[in-house]
mmCIF file of C-alpha atoms in Angstrom:
data_model
loop_
_atom_site.group_PDB
_atom_site.id
_atom_site.type_symbol
_atom_site.label_atom_id
_atom_site.label_comp_id
_atom_site.label_asym_id
_atom_site.label_seq_id
_atom_site.Cartn_x
_atom_site.Cartn_y
_atom_site.Cartn_z
ATOM 1 C CA UNK T 1 -95.217 -49.593 -3.909
ATOM 2 C CA UNK T 2 -92.574 -47.097 -2.773
ATOM 3 C CA UNK T 3 -91.646 -45.939 -6.318
ATOM 4 C CA UNK T 4 -95.318 -45.225 -6.896
ATOM 5 C CA UNK T 5 -95.471 -42.755 -3.995
ATOM 6 C CA UNK T 6 -92.144 -41.189 -4.965
ATOM 7 C CA UNK T 7 -93.457 -40.547 -8.486
ATOM 8 C CA UNK T 8 -96.695 -39.178 -7.083
ATOM 9 C CA UNK T 9 -94.756 -36.887 -4.712
ATOM 10 C CA UNK T 10 -92.611 -35.624 -7.602
ATOM 11 C CA UNK T 11 -95.689 -35.035 -9.677
ATOM 12 C CA UNK T 12 -97.338 -33.016 -6.908
ATOM 13 C CA UNK T 13 -94.180 -30.891 -6.546
ATOM 14 C CA UNK T 14 -94.086 -30.284 -10.297
ATOM 15 C CA UNK T 15 -97.793 -29.455 -10.379
ATOM 16 C CA UNK T 16 -97.376 -26.981 -7.508
ATOM 17 C CA UNK T 17 -94.557 -25.309 -9.437
ATOM 18 C CA UNK T 18 -96.883 -24.797 -12.394
ATOM 19 C CA UNK T 19 -99.584 -23.487 -10.037
ATOM 20 C CA UNK T 20 -97.109 -21.000 -8.570
ATOM 21 C CA UNK T 21 -96.251 -19.835 -12.081
ATOM 22 C CA UNK T 22 -99.909 -19.351 -12.921
ATOM 23 C CA UNK T 23 -100.037 -22.171 -15.503
ATOM 24 C CA UNK T 24 -102.421 -24.512 -13.675
ATOM 25 C CA UNK T 25 -105.427 -24.079 -11.497
ATOM 26 C CA UNK T 26 -105.132 -25.431 -7.955
ATOM 27 C CA UNK T 27 -108.451 -27.230 -7.924
ATOM 28 C CA UNK T 28 -110.621 -28.698 -10.690
ATOM 29 C CA UNK T 29 -113.916 -30.263 -9.775
ATOM 30 C CA UNK T 30 -115.503 -33.266 -11.506
ATOM 31 C CA UNK T 31 -117.943 -31.174 -13.539
ATOM 32 C CA UNK T 32 -115.103 -29.035 -14.856
ATOM 33 C CA UNK T 33 -113.087 -32.134 -15.736
ATOM 34 C CA UNK T 34 -115.889 -33.332 -17.998
ATOM 35 C CA UNK T 35 -116.066 -29.967 -19.685
ATOM 36 C CA UNK T 36 -112.370 -29.599 -20.453
ATOM 37 C CA UNK T 37 -112.043 -33.093 -21.820
ATOM 38 C CA UNK T 38 -110.765 -36.216 -20.084
ATOM 39 C CA UNK T 39 -109.779 -34.621 -16.809
ATOM 40 C CA UNK T 40 -107.100 -32.270 -18.100
ATOM 41 C CA UNK T 41 -105.907 -29.536 -15.782
ATOM 42 C CA UNK T 42 -106.219 -26.401 -17.785
ATOM 43 C CA UNK T 43 -104.605 -23.026 -18.249
ATOM 44 C CA UNK T 44 -106.255 -19.859 -17.095
ATOM 45 C CA UNK T 45 -105.136 -16.284 -16.794
ATOM 46 C CA UNK T 46 -106.193 -14.032 -13.972
ATOM 47 C CA UNK T 47 -104.827 -10.887 -15.556
ATOM 48 C CA UNK T 48 -107.242 -8.230 -16.887
ATOM 49 C CA UNK T 49 -107.056 -8.170 -20.643
ATOM 50 C CA UNK T 50 -106.697 -4.868 -22.411
ATOM 51 C CA UNK T 51 -108.601 -4.294 -25.652
ATOM 52 C CA UNK T 52 -106.170 -3.274 -28.421
ATOM 53 C CA UNK T 53 -109.102 -1.986 -30.450
ATOM 54 C CA UNK T 54 -110.139 0.488 -27.728
ATOM 55 C CA UNK T 55 -108.408 3.899 -27.599
ATOM 56 C CA UNK T 56 -106.103 4.929 -24.741
ATOM 57 C CA UNK T 57 -105.777 1.377 -23.425
ATOM 58 C CA UNK T 58 -109.414 1.208 -22.285
ATOM 59 C CA UNK T 59 -109.991 -1.898 -20.199
ATOM 60 C CA UNK T 60 -112.374 -4.338 -21.914
ATOM 61 C CA UNK T 61 -114.180 -4.956 -18.657
ATOM 62 C CA UNK T 62 -114.715 -1.287 -17.904
ATOM 63 C CA UNK T 63 -117.356 -0.552 -20.526
ATOM 64 C CA UNK T 64 -120.041 -2.800 -21.928
ATOM 65 C CA UNK T 65 -119.809 -1.250 -25.402
ATOM 66 C CA UNK T 66 -116.086 -2.024 -25.653
ATOM 67 C CA UNK T 67 -116.518 -5.637 -24.578
ATOM 68 C CA UNK T 68 -118.492 -6.382 -27.758
ATOM 69 C CA UNK T 69 -115.392 -5.606 -29.814
ATOM 70 C CA UNK T 70 -113.217 -8.073 -27.986
ATOM 71 C CA UNK T 71 -112.872 -11.588 -29.499
ATOM 72 C CA UNK T 72 -114.991 -14.062 -27.620
ATOM 73 C CA UNK T 73 -114.744 -17.402 -29.420
ATOM 74 C CA UNK T 74 -111.483 -19.214 -30.020
ATOM 75 C CA UNK T 75 -111.867 -18.755 -33.781
ATOM 76 C CA UNK T 76 -112.279 -15.004 -33.242
ATOM 77 C CA UNK T 77 -109.193 -14.922 -31.024
ATOM 78 C CA UNK T 78 -107.136 -16.659 -33.680
ATOM 79 C CA UNK T 79 -108.410 -14.345 -36.406
ATOM 80 C CA UNK T 80 -107.598 -11.337 -34.200
ATOM 81 C CA UNK T 81 -104.007 -12.573 -34.006
ATOM 82 C CA UNK T 82 -103.595 -13.221 -37.743
ATOM 83 C CA UNK T 83 -104.827 -16.801 -38.206
ATOM 84 C CA UNK T 84 -107.957 -17.103 -40.376
ATOM 85 C CA UNK T 85 -109.332 -20.414 -41.636
ATOM 86 C CA UNK T 86 -106.193 -22.253 -40.576
ATOM 87 C CA UNK T 87 -103.771 -19.943 -42.398
ATOM 88 C CA UNK T 88 -101.508 -17.135 -41.129
ATOM 89 C CA UNK T 89 -101.921 -13.730 -42.783
ATOM 90 C CA UNK T 90 -99.137 -11.134 -42.757
ATOM 91 C CA UNK T 91 -97.651 -12.555 -39.556
ATOM 92 C CA UNK T 92 -94.861 -15.031 -38.837
ATOM 93 C CA UNK T 93 -95.412 -17.941 -36.491
ATOM 94 C CA UNK T 94 -93.523 -16.130 -33.738
ATOM 95 C CA UNK T 95 -95.510 -12.906 -34.246
ATOM 96 C CA UNK T 96 -98.755 -14.917 -34.156
ATOM 97 C CA UNK T 97 -97.743 -16.550 -30.839
ATOM 98 C CA UNK T 98 -96.651 -13.211 -29.399
ATOM 99 C CA UNK T 99 -100.091 -11.784 -30.200
ATOM 100 C CA UNK T 100 -101.749 -14.801 -28.564
ATOM 101 C CA UNK T 101 -100.315 -13.590 -25.248
ATOM 102 C CA UNK T 102 -103.300 -11.249 -25.207
ATOM 103 C CA UNK T 103 -105.406 -14.289 -24.286
ATOM 104 C CA UNK T 104 -102.970 -15.944 -21.858
ATOM 105 C CA UNK T 105 -99.561 -15.237 -20.464
ATOM 106 C CA UNK T 106 -97.993 -18.469 -21.831
ATOM 107 C CA UNK T 107 -97.983 -17.707 -25.555
ATOM 108 C CA UNK T 108 -96.961 -21.113 -26.952
ATOM 109 C CA UNK T 109 -99.135 -23.083 -24.539
ATOM 110 C CA UNK T 110 -102.165 -20.910 -25.214
ATOM 111 C CA UNK T 111 -101.648 -20.951 -28.973
ATOM 112 C CA UNK T 112 -101.328 -24.722 -29.092
ATOM 113 C CA UNK T 113 -104.450 -25.302 -27.033
ATOM 114 C CA UNK T 114 -106.635 -22.889 -28.950
ATOM 115 C CA UNK T 115 -105.434 -24.171 -32.315
ATOM 116 C CA UNK T 116 -106.179 -27.715 -31.195
ATOM 117 C CA UNK T 117 -109.622 -26.731 -29.889
ATOM 118 C CA UNK T 118 -110.736 -25.330 -33.287
ATOM 119 C CA UNK T 119 -108.784 -27.989 -35.196
ATOM 120 C CA UNK T 120 -106.562 -25.586 -37.109
ATOM 121 C CA UNK T 121 -104.111 -28.364 -37.721
ATOM 122 C CA UNK T 122 -102.093 -26.833 -40.555
ATOM 123 C CA UNK T 123 -101.197 -23.865 -38.378
ATOM 124 C CA UNK T 124 -100.656 -26.246 -35.446
ATOM 125 C CA UNK T 125 -98.151 -28.188 -37.587
ATOM 126 C CA UNK T 126 -96.351 -24.894 -38.445
ATOM 127 C CA UNK T 127 -96.084 -24.097 -34.748
ATOM 128 C CA UNK T 128 -94.737 -27.568 -33.931
ATOM 129 C CA UNK T 129 -92.031 -27.184 -36.582
ATOM 130 C CA UNK T 130 -91.203 -23.694 -35.346
ATOM 131 C CA UNK T 131 -90.803 -24.897 -31.754
ATOM 132 C CA UNK T 132 -88.767 -27.959 -32.726
ATOM 133 C CA UNK T 133 -86.379 -25.882 -34.800
ATOM 134 C CA UNK T 134 -86.039 -22.999 -32.342
ATOM 135 C CA UNK T 135 -85.068 -24.917 -29.222
ATOM 136 C CA UNK T 136 -83.643 -28.290 -28.230
ATOM 137 C CA UNK T 137 -84.992 -27.891 -24.670
ATOM 138 C CA UNK T 138 -88.552 -26.839 -23.900
ATOM 139 C CA UNK T 139 -90.572 -26.925 -20.654
ATOM 140 C CA UNK T 140 -92.294 -30.246 -20.078
ATOM 141 C CA UNK T 141 -95.792 -28.781 -20.261
ATOM 142 C CA UNK T 142 -95.004 -27.323 -23.700
ATOM 143 C CA UNK T 143 -93.612 -30.661 -24.920
ATOM 144 C CA UNK T 144 -96.737 -32.432 -23.652
ATOM 145 C CA UNK T 145 -98.997 -29.963 -25.455
ATOM 146 C CA UNK T 146 -96.931 -30.351 -28.647
ATOM 147 C CA UNK T 147 -97.291 -34.124 -28.495
ATOM 148 C CA UNK T 148 -101.089 -33.755 -27.969
ATOM 149 C CA UNK T 149 -101.213 -31.536 -31.064
ATOM 150 C CA UNK T 150 -99.478 -34.224 -33.144
ATOM 151 C CA UNK T 151 -101.898 -36.833 -31.695
ATOM 152 C CA UNK T 152 -104.806 -34.576 -32.736
ATOM 153 C CA UNK T 153 -103.410 -34.320 -36.254
ATOM 154 C CA UNK T 154 -103.328 -38.128 -36.528
ATOM 155 C CA UNK T 155 -106.758 -38.565 -34.915
ATOM 156 C CA UNK T 156 -108.281 -36.226 -37.481
ATOM 157 C CA UNK T 157 -106.677 -38.091 -40.351
ATOM 158 C CA UNK T 158 -104.581 -35.091 -41.347
ATOM 159 C CA UNK T 159 -101.111 -36.648 -41.056
ATOM 160 C CA UNK T 160 -98.525 -35.890 -43.758
ATOM 161 C CA UNK T 161 -95.274 -37.600 -44.725
ATOM 162 C CA UNK T 162 -93.212 -34.803 -43.158
ATOM 163 C CA UNK T 163 -94.850 -35.477 -39.781
ATOM 164 C CA UNK T 164 -92.424 -38.395 -39.310
ATOM 165 C CA UNK T 165 -89.585 -35.865 -38.752
ATOM 166 C CA UNK T 166 -91.806 -34.004 -36.268
ATOM 167 C CA UNK T 167 -92.408 -37.281 -34.444
ATOM 168 C CA UNK T 168 -88.643 -37.895 -34.179
ATOM 169 C CA UNK T 169 -87.997 -34.365 -32.973
ATOM 170 C CA UNK T 170 -90.640 -34.665 -30.306
ATOM 171 C CA UNK T 171 -89.187 -37.984 -29.215
ATOM 172 C CA UNK T 172 -85.860 -36.257 -28.653
ATOM 173 C CA UNK T 173 -87.541 -33.574 -26.597
ATOM 174 C CA UNK T 174 -88.962 -36.194 -24.229
ATOM 175 C CA UNK T 175 -85.443 -36.694 -22.848
ATOM 176 C CA UNK T 176 -85.989 -33.597 -20.729
ATOM 177 C CA UNK T 177 -89.491 -34.544 -19.575
ATOM 178 C CA UNK T 178 -89.760 -35.478 -15.869
ATOM 179 C CA UNK T 179 -89.732 -39.191 -15.178
ATOM 180 C CA UNK T 180 -93.338 -39.354 -13.943
ATOM 181 C CA UNK T 181 -94.659 -37.740 -17.168
ATOM 182 C CA UNK T 182 -92.510 -39.685 -19.603
ATOM 183 C CA UNK T 183 -94.761 -42.804 -19.838
ATOM 184 C CA UNK T 184 -97.677 -40.518 -20.773
ATOM 185 C CA UNK T 185 -95.725 -38.679 -23.465
ATOM 186 C CA UNK T 186 -94.204 -41.875 -24.921
ATOM 187 C CA UNK T 187 -97.602 -43.603 -25.094
ATOM 188 C CA UNK T 188 -99.119 -40.585 -26.816
ATOM 189 C CA UNK T 189 -96.317 -40.621 -29.366
ATOM 190 C CA UNK T 190 -96.832 -44.359 -29.820
ATOM 191 C CA UNK T 191 -100.472 -43.735 -30.687
ATOM 192 C CA UNK T 192 -99.263 -41.778 -33.750
ATOM 193 C CA UNK T 193 -97.816 -45.013 -35.213
ATOM 194 C CA UNK T 194 -99.400 -48.391 -35.933
ATOM 195 C CA UNK T 195 -100.009 -50.164 -32.607
ATOM 196 C CA UNK T 196 -100.509 -53.941 -32.926
ATOM 197 C CA UNK T 197 -100.726 -54.722 -29.216
ATOM 198 C CA UNK T 198 -102.399 -53.270 -26.165
ATOM 199 C CA UNK T 199 -99.529 -51.581 -24.306
ATOM 200 C CA UNK T 200 -99.244 -51.873 -20.574
ATOM 201 C CA UNK T 201 -100.678 -48.821 -18.847
ATOM 202 C CA UNK T 202 -99.153 -48.120 -15.417
ATOM 203 C CA UNK T 203 -101.673 -47.788 -12.611
ATOM 204 C CA UNK T 204 -100.358 -44.295 -11.829
ATOM 205 C CA UNK T 205 -100.274 -43.104 -15.453
ATOM 206 C CA UNK T 206 -100.711 -39.349 -15.668
ATOM 207 C CA UNK T 207 -103.498 -38.059 -17.951
ATOM 208 C CA UNK T 208 -104.796 -41.600 -18.313
ATOM 209 C CA UNK T 209 -108.026 -40.674 -20.185
ATOM 210 C CA UNK T 210 -106.021 -38.699 -22.727
ATOM 211 C CA UNK T 211 -103.782 -41.712 -23.423
ATOM 212 C CA UNK T 212 -106.727 -44.106 -23.625
ATOM 213 C CA UNK T 213 -108.487 -41.818 -26.106
ATOM 214 C CA UNK T 214 -105.410 -41.667 -28.295
ATOM 215 C CA UNK T 215 -104.990 -45.462 -28.294
ATOM 216 C CA UNK T 216 -108.677 -46.175 -28.945
ATOM 217 C CA UNK T 217 -108.613 -43.773 -31.878
ATOM 218 C CA UNK T 218 -105.490 -45.482 -33.204
ATOM 219 C CA UNK T 219 -107.209 -48.852 -33.132
ATOM 220 C CA UNK T 220 -110.291 -47.552 -34.932
ATOM 221 C CA UNK T 221 -108.284 -45.805 -37.633
ATOM 222 C CA UNK T 222 -106.301 -48.958 -38.367
ATOM 223 C CA UNK T 223 -109.317 -51.282 -38.145
ATOM 224 C CA UNK T 224 -108.050 -53.193 -35.082
ATOM 225 C CA UNK T 225 -111.485 -53.508 -33.605
ATOM 226 C CA UNK T 226 -110.585 -56.428 -31.307
ATOM 227 C CA UNK T 227 -107.922 -54.266 -29.604
ATOM 228 C CA UNK T 228 -110.411 -51.391 -29.413
ATOM 229 C CA UNK T 229 -112.931 -53.692 -27.732
ATOM 230 C CA UNK T 230 -110.345 -55.121 -25.314
ATOM 231 C CA UNK T 231 -109.056 -51.733 -24.177
ATOM 232 C CA UNK T 232 -112.576 -50.299 -23.786
ATOM 233 C CA UNK T 233 -113.599 -53.334 -21.723
ATOM 234 C CA UNK T 234 -110.479 -53.118 -19.541
ATOM 235 C CA UNK T 235 -110.726 -49.396 -18.800
ATOM 236 C CA UNK T 236 -114.084 -49.461 -17.054
ATOM 237 C CA UNK T 237 -113.678 -45.945 -15.683
ATOM 238 C CA UNK T 238 -113.302 -44.449 -19.160
ATOM 239 C CA UNK T 239 -116.382 -42.549 -20.360
ATOM 240 C CA UNK T 240 -116.673 -42.759 -24.138
ATOM 241 C CA UNK T 241 -119.567 -40.314 -24.288
ATOM 242 C CA UNK T 242 -117.659 -37.387 -22.814
ATOM 243 C CA UNK T 243 -115.099 -37.403 -25.621
ATOM 244 C CA UNK T 244 -116.408 -35.643 -28.709
ATOM 245 C CA UNK T 245 -113.137 -36.165 -30.564
ATOM 246 C CA UNK T 246 -113.207 -39.961 -30.232
ATOM 247 C CA UNK T 247 -116.889 -40.069 -31.122
ATOM 248 C CA UNK T 248 -116.064 -38.143 -34.276
ATOM 249 C CA UNK T 249 -113.333 -40.689 -35.165
ATOM 250 C CA UNK T 250 -115.817 -43.532 -34.576
ATOM 251 C CA UNK T 251 -118.392 -41.847 -36.836
ATOM 252 C CA UNK T 252 -115.892 -41.299 -39.619
ATOM 253 C CA UNK T 253 -114.696 -44.927 -39.617
ATOM 254 C CA UNK T 254 -117.857 -46.865 -38.866
ATOM 255 C CA UNK T 255 -118.639 -47.465 -42.556
ATOM 256 C CA UNK T 256 -115.197 -48.970 -43.172
ATOM 257 C CA UNK T 257 -115.334 -51.129 -40.048
ATOM 258 C CA UNK T 258 -118.862 -52.276 -39.326
ATOM 259 C CA UNK T 259 -117.796 -53.956 -36.091
ATOM 260 C CA UNK T 260 -117.353 -50.438 -34.667
ATOM 261 C CA UNK T 261 -121.130 -49.997 -34.663
ATOM 262 C CA UNK T 262 -121.812 -53.259 -32.838
ATOM 263 C CA UNK T 263 -119.131 -52.503 -30.267
ATOM 264 C CA UNK T 264 -120.656 -49.056 -29.709
ATOM 265 C CA UNK T 265 -124.152 -50.532 -29.293
ATOM 266 C CA UNK T 266 -122.850 -53.109 -26.821
ATOM 267 C CA UNK T 267 -121.249 -50.268 -24.865
ATOM 268 C CA UNK T 268 -124.540 -48.366 -24.938
ATOM 269 C CA UNK T 269 -126.589 -51.349 -23.736
ATOM 270 C CA UNK T 270 -124.756 -51.500 -20.409
ATOM 271 C CA UNK T 271 -125.153 -47.808 -19.531
ATOM 272 C CA UNK T 272 -127.819 -45.251 -18.872
ATOM 273 C CA UNK T 273 -126.753 -42.089 -20.666
ATOM 274 C CA UNK T 274 -127.978 -38.750 -21.897
ATOM 275 C CA UNK T 275 -126.389 -37.744 -25.167
ATOM 276 C CA UNK T 276 -125.277 -34.131 -25.515
ATOM 277 C CA UNK T 277 -126.548 -32.150 -28.481
ATOM 278 C CA UNK T 278 -123.010 -31.968 -29.892
ATOM 279 C CA UNK T 279 -122.793 -35.771 -29.963
ATOM 280 C CA UNK T 280 -126.138 -36.572 -31.603
ATOM 281 C CA UNK T 281 -124.702 -36.420 -35.134
ATOM 282 C CA UNK T 282 -121.872 -38.746 -34.186
ATOM 283 C CA UNK T 283 -124.318 -41.133 -32.477
ATOM 284 C CA UNK T 284 -126.579 -41.278 -35.520
ATOM 285 C CA UNK T 285 -123.633 -41.787 -37.873
ATOM 286 C CA UNK T 286 -122.341 -44.716 -35.825
ATOM 287 C CA UNK T 287 -125.587 -46.645 -35.300
ATOM 288 C CA UNK T 288 -127.319 -46.114 -38.652
#
């Protein structure tokens, strides 16, 4: 019991350090947790952004007509920085990340999260390779985001042979990750490989919903429906319907593994839910 509280204390100290540096919010309510996906603390910037398209450094918030020129969606932000349709144009990876500082002070962190959000996985892979080759020691929150990008690549079925080297490089980077985050990072990396068992999940596992999502997606992709069913039954607090990414994986693999549909329907039968508009297509694909 004592080690549990020590790890929790260390985690709180580390989280406060990130808060002090402006990387994390101090409080996230339950509604926000659902919106940002599986309870992740998320990055925000409190600085006032300047519009590079406006003359004389006009502040984008100062005039309504200038605000319309400023990129609003994540895809627009990426295009503004040189990434269009998952390809970089006339910019290097480092130049692209430097430009992304316009939308958040932590350029690599912000770039990884926005690329992952719009599923620009080719550019995400380029950024992973760039970071792995440029430094043998990166902040833990960057390593975690890099691992989540690789997990996203696998979940979307976009893995390539060269990703094995990325996986090994990321594994080396975990040596510098704080002890209390290491189980999370290692389990996420494990989900990028064939998993034939249900790994033990510590009771105090950080980012537990993120890890569960990655493992469930792994089981679906490899057709291990019994493991998928067992983990879903064990993790009673996990809400399948709030994870669009996992629903998409289920929809893509339901034809190959018909048991996925019956498992999904069993899960539905025990709950009263309201499906979001974004999830209707996935729902119909799974149950039809």
